[in-house]
C-alpha positions as YAML, in Angstrom:
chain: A
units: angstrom
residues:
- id: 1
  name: UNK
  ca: [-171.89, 148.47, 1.81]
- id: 2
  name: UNK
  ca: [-170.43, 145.04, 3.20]
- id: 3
  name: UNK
  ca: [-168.52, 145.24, 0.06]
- id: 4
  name: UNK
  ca: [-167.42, 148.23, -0.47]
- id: 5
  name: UNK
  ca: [-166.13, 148.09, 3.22]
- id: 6
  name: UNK
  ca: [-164.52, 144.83, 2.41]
- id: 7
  name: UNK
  ca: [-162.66, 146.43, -0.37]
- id: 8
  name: UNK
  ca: [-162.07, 149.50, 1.41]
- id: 9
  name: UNK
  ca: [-160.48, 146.86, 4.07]
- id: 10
  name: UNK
  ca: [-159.08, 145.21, 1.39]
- id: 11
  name: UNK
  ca: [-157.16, 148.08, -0.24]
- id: 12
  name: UNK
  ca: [-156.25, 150.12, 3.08]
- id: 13
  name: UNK
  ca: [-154.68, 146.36, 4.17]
- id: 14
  name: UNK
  ca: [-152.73, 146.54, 1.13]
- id: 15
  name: UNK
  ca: [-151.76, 149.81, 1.89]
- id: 16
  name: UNK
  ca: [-150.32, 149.04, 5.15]
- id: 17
  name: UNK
  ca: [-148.34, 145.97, 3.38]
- id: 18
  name: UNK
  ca: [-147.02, 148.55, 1.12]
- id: 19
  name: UNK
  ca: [-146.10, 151.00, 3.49]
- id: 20
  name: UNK
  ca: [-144.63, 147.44, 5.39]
- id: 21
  name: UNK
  ca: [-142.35, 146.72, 2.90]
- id: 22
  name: UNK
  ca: [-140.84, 150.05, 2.54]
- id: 23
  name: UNK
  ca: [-139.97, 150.74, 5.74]
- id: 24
  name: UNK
  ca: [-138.06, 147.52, 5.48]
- id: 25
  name: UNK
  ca: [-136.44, 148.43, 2.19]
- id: 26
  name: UNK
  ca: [-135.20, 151.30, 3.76]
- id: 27
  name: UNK
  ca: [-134.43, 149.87, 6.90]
- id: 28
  name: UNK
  ca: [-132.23, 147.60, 4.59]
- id: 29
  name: UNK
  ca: [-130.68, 150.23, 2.87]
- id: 30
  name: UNK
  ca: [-129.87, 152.04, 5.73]
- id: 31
  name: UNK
  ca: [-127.90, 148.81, 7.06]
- id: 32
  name: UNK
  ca: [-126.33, 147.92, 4.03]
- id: 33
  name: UNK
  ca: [-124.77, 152.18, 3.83]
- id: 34
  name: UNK
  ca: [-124.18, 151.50, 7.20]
- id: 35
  name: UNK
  ca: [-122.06, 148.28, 6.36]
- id: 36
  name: UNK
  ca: [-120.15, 150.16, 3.36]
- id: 37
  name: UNK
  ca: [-119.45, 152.56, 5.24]
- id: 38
  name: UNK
  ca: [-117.92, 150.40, 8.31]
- id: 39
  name: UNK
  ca: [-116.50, 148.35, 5.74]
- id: 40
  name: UNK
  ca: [-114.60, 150.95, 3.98]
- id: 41
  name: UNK
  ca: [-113.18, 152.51, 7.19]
- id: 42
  name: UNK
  ca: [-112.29, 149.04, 7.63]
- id: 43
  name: UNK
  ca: [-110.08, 148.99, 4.38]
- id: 44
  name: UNK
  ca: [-108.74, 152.07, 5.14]
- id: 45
  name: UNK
  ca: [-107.40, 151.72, 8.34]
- id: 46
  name: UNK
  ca: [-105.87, 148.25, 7.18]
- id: 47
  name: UNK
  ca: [-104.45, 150.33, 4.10]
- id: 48
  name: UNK
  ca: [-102.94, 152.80, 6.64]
- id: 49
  name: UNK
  ca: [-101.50, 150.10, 8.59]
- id: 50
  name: UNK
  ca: [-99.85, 148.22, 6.02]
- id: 51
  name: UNK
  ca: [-98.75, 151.49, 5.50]
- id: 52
  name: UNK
  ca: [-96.88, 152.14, 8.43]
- id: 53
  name: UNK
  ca: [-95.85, 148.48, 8.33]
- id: 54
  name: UNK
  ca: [-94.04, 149.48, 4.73]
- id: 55
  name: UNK
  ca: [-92.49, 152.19, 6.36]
- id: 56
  name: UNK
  ca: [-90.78, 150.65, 9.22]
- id: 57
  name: UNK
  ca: [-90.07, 147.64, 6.49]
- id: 58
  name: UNK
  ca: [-88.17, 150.21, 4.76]
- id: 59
  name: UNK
  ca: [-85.76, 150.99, 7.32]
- id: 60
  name: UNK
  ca: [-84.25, 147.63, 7.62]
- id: 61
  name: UNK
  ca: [-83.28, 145.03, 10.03]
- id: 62
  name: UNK
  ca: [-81.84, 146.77, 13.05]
- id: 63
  name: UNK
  ca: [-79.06, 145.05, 14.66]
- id: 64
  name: UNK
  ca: [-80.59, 144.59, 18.09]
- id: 65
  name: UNK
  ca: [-79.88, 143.50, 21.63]
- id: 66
  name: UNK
  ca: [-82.61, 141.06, 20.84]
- id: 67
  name: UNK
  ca: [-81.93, 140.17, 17.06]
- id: 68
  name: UNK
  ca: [-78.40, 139.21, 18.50]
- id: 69
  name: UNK
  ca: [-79.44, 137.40, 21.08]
- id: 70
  name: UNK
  ca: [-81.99, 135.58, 18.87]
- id: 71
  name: UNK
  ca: [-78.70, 134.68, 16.30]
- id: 72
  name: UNK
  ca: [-76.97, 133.70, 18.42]
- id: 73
  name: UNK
  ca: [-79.62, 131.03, 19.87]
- id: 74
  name: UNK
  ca: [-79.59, 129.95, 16.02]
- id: 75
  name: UNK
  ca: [-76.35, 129.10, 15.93]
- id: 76
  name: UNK
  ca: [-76.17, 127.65, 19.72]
- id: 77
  name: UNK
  ca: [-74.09, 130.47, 20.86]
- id: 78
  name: UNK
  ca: [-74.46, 131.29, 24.73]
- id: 79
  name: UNK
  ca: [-77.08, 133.47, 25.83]
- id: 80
  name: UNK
  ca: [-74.24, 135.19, 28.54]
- id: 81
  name: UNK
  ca: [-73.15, 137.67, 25.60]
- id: 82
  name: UNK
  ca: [-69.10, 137.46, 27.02]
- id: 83
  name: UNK
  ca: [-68.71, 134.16, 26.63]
- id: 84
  name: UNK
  ca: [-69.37, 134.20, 22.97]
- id: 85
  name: UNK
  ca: [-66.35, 133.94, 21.21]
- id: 86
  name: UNK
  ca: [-68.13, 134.06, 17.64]
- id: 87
  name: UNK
  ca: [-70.48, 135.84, 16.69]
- id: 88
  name: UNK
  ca: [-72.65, 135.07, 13.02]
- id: 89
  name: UNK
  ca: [-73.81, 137.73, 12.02]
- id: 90
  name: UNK
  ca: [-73.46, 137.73, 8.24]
- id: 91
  name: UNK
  ca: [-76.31, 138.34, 5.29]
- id: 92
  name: UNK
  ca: [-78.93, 139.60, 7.89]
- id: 93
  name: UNK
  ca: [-79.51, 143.27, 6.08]
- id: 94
  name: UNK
  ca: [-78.30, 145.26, 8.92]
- id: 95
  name: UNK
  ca: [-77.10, 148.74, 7.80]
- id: 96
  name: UNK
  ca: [-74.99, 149.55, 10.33]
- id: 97
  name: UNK
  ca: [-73.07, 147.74, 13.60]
- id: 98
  name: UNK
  ca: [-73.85, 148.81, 17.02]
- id: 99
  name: UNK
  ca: [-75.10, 147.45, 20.23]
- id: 100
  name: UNK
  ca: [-72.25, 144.91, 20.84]
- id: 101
  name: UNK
  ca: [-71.42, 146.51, 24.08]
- id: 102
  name: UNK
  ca: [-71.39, 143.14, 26.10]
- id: 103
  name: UNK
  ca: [-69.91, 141.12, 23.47]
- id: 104
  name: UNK
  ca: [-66.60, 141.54, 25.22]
- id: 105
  name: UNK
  ca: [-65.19, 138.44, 24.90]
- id: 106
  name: UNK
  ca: [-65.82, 137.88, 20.77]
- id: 107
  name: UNK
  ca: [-62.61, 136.63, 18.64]
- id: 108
  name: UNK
  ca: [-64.20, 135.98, 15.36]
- id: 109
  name: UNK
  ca: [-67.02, 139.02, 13.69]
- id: 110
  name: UNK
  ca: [-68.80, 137.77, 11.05]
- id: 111
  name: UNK
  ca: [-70.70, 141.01, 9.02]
- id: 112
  name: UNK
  ca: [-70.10, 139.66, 5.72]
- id: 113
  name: UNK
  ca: [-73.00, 140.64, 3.22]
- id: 114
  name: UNK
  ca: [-75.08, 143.21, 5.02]
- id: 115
  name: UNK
  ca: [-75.21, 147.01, 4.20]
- id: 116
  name: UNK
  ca: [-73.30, 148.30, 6.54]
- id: 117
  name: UNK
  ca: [-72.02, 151.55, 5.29]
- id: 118
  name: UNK
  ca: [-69.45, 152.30, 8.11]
- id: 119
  name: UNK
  ca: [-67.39, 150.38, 10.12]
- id: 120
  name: UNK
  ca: [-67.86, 151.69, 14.14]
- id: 121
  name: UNK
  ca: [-69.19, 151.20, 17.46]
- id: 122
  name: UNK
  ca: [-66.08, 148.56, 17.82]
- id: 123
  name: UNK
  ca: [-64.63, 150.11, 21.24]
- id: 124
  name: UNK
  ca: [-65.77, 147.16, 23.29]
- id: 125
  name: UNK
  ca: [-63.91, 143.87, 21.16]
- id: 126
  name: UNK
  ca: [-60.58, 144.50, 22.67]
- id: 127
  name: UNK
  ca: [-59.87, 140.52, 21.97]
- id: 128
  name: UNK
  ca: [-61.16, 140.48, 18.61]
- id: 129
  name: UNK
  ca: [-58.83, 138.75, 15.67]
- id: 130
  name: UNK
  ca: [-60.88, 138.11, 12.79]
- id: 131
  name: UNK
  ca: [-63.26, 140.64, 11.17]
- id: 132
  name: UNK
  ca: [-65.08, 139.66, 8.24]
- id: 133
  name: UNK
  ca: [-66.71, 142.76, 6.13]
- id: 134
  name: UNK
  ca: [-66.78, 142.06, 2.47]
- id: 135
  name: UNK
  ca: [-69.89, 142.29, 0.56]
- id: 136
  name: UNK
  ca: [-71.38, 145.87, 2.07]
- id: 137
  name: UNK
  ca: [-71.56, 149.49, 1.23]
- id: 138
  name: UNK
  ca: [-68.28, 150.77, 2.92]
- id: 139
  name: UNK
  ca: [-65.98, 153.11, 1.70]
- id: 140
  name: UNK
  ca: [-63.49, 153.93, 3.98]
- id: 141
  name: UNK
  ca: [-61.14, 151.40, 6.16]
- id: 142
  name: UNK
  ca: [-61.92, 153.32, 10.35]
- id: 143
  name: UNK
  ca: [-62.27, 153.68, 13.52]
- id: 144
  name: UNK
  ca: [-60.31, 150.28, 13.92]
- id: 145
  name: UNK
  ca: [-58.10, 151.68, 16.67]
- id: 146
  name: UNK
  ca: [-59.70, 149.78, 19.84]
- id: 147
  name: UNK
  ca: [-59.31, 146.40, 18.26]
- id: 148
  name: UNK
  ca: [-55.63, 146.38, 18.76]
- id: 149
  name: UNK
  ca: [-55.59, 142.10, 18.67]
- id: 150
  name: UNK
  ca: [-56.98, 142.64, 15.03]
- id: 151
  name: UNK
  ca: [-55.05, 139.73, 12.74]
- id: 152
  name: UNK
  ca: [-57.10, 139.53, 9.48]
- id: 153
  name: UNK
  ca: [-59.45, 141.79, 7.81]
- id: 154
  name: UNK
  ca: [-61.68, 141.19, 4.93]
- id: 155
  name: UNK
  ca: [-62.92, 144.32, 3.06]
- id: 156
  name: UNK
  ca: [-63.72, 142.89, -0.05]
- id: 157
  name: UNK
  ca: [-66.89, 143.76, -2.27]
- id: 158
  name: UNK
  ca: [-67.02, 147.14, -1.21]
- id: 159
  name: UNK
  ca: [-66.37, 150.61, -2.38]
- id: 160
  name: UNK
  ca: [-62.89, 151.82, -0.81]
- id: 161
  name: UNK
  ca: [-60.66, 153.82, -2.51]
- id: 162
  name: UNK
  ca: [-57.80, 153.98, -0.18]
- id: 163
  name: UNK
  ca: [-55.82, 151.35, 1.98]
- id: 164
  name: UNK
  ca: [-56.12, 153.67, 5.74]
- id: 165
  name: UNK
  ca: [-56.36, 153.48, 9.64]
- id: 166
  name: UNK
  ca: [-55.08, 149.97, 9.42]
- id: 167
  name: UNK
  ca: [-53.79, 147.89, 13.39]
- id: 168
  name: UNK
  ca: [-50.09, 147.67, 13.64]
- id: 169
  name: UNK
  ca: [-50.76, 144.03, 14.57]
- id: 170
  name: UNK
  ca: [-52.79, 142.93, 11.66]
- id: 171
  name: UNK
  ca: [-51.05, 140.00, 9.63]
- id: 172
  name: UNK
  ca: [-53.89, 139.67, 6.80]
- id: 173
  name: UNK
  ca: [-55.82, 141.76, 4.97]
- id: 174
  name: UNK
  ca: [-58.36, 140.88, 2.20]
- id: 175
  name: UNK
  ca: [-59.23, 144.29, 0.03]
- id: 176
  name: UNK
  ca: [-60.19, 142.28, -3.60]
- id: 177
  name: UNK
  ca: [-63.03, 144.12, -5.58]
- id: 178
  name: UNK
  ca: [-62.59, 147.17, -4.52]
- id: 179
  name: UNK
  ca: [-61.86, 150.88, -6.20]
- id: 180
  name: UNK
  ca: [-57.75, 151.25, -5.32]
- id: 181
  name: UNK
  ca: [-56.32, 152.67, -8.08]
- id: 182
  name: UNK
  ca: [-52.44, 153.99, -7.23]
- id: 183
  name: UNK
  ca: [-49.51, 154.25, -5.38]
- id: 184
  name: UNK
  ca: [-51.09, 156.58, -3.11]
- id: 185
  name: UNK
  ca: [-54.10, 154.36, -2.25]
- id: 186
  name: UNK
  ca: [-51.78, 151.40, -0.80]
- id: 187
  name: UNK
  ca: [-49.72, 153.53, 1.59]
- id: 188
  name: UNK
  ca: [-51.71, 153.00, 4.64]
- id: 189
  name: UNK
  ca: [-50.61, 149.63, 4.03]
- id: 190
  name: UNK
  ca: [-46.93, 150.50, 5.91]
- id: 191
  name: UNK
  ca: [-48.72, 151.32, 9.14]
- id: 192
  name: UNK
  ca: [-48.89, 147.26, 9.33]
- id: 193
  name: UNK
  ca: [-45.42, 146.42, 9.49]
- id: 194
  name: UNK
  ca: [-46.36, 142.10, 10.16]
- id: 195
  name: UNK
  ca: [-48.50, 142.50, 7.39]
- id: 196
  name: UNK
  ca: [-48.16, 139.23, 5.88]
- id: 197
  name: UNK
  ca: [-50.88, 138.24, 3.57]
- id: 198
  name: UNK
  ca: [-52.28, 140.60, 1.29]
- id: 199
  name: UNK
  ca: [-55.40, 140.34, -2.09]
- id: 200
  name: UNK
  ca: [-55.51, 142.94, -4.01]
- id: 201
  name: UNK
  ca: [-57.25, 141.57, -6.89]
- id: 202
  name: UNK
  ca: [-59.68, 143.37, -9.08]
- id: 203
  name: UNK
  ca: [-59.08, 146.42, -8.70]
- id: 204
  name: UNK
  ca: [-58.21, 149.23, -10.48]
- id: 205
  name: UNK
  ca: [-54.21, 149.41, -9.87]
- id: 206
  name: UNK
  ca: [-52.13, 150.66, -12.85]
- id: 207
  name: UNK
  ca: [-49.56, 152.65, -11.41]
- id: 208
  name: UNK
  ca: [-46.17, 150.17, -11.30]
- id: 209
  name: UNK
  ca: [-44.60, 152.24, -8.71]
- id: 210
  name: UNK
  ca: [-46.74, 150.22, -6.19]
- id: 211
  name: UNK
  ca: [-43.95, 147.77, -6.05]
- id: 212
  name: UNK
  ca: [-42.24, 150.55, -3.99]
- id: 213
  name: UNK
  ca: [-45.13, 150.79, -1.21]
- id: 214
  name: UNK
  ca: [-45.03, 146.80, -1.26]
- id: 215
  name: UNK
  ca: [-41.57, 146.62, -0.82]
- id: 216
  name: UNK
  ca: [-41.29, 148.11, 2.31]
- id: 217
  name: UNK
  ca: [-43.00, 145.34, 4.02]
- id: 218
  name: UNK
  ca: [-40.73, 142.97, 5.24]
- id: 219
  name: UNK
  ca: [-43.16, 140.53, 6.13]
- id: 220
  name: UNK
  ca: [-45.15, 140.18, 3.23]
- id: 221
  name: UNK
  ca: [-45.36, 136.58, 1.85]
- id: 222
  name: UNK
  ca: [-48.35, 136.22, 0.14]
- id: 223
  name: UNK
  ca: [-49.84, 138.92, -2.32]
- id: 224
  name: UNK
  ca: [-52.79, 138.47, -5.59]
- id: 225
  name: UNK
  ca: [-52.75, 141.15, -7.66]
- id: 226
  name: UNK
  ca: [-55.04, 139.17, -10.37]
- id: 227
  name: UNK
  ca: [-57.21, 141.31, -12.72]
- id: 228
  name: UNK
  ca: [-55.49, 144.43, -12.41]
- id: 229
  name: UNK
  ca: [-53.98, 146.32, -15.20]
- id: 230
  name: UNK
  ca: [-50.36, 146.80, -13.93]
- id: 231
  name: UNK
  ca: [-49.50, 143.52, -14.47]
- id: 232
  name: UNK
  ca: [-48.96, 143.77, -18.02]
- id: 233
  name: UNK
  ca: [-47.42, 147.35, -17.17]
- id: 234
  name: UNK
  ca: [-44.22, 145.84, -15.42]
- id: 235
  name: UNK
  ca: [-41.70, 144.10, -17.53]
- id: 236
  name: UNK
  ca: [-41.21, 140.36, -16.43]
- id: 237
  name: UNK
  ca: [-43.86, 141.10, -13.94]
- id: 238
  name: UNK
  ca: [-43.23, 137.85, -11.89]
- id: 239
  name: UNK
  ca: [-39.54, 137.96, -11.49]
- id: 240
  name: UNK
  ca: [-39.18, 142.14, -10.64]
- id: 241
  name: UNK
  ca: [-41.81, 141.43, -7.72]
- id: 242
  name: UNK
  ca: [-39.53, 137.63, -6.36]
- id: 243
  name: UNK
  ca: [-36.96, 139.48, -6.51]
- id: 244
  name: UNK
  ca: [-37.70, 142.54, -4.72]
- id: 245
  name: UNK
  ca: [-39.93, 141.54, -2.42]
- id: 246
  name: UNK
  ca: [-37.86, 139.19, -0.44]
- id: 247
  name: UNK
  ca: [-39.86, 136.88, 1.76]
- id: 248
  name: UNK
  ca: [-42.75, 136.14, -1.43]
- id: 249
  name: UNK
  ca: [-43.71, 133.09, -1.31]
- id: 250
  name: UNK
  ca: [-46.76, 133.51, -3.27]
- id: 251
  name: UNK
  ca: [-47.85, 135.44, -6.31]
...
């Protein structure tokens, strides 16, 4: 009896070990779906997040009260925006110019290289004399009429198609690489009488009859018209141009 007890014991001990390790291999299991499950609602919420990161990525650099502020620390500028009288912001990706309200003072722009598609939000730079555009997505020359100090523009690299909206007082303007193709696309140039200094290389100009729009600016000194196709449409190109263009200095 002893020993049929003792194995009774024996076996019903065994069955409780059994029964033991179960309960801990589902207790484990039950932890370890637990964990999955916390772990993928981990992954997804970092997937969802990098998402949204992606998406603000996606709309570019913004051109900031602080992200000018922080350039112009870079390039020891003062942190009193009116007292900066240059102002870097070239190659920075911004798409478009705006919140330059207190830059009053500013002389020199520097936007060169961005993707700025329009050229605006200008109204406060009443004393600016240099404005540097070239390498950006524009295709229109506007909305230059409060910078009446303007001396040289530089619209090169871009997409314009017509020489517009110009400042009476302007003295330089750089349009190379760009999409002017006629007569009709340099007329804007006469409503810049001091005009002095003028690239139009690579473009697209075959039309001979812009020698007409060119003459009529008295000032003009300096002019490239390298790499387009109406130089080899004009006869003794060099010498019709010295002679009718009066004050050329430079060709």
């Amino acid at each position: 009896i002893n020993a049929e007890y003792g194995g009774t014991e024996t076996k019903s001990g065994h069955g409780q070990h059994t029964d033991s390790n179960r309960q801990t291999e589902d207790n484990t299991s039950n932890v370890t779906t637990k964990t999955n499950i916390l772990d993928i609602r981990e992954v997804t919420t970092q997937n969802e997040n990098s998402v949204k990161k992606a998406d603000v990525k996606d709309d570019g650099p913004r051109m900031t009260v602080e992200a000018i502020k922080k350039i112009c620390k870079q390039h020891k500028g003062y942190s009193t925006p009116e007292l900066n009288e240059i102002l870097y912001l070239h190659f920075q990706g911004f798409g478009k110019i705006e919140n330059l309200e207190q830059y009053t003072g500013v002389k020199c722009l520097w936007l060169e290289a961005n993707g700025i598609q329009e050229i605006e939000n200008l109204d406060n730079q009443k004393e600016l004399k240099c404005l540097y555009l070239q390498q950006n997505l524009l295709n229109e020359i506007k909305n230059l009429e409060p910078v009446v100090q303007l001396h040289t523009l530089n619209v090169s690299n871009n997409y314009i198609t017509k020489i517009e909206n110009l400042v009476p007082s302007m003295h330089t303007l750089q349009i190379s690489k760009n999409r002017l193709k006629d007569a009709d696309a340099l007329d804007g140039l006469i409503g810049a009488p001091k005009i002095s200094v003028i690239d139009l290389s690579h473009n697209r100009l075959e039309d001979p009859s812009i020698v007409d729009v060119l003459e009529k600016l008295p000032e003009l000194s300096v002019l490239n018209l390298m790499g387009n196709p109406v130089i080899k449409k004009i006869k003794n190109y060099r010498k019709v141009l010295t002679v009718r263009l009066a004050n050329l200095k430079y060709l």
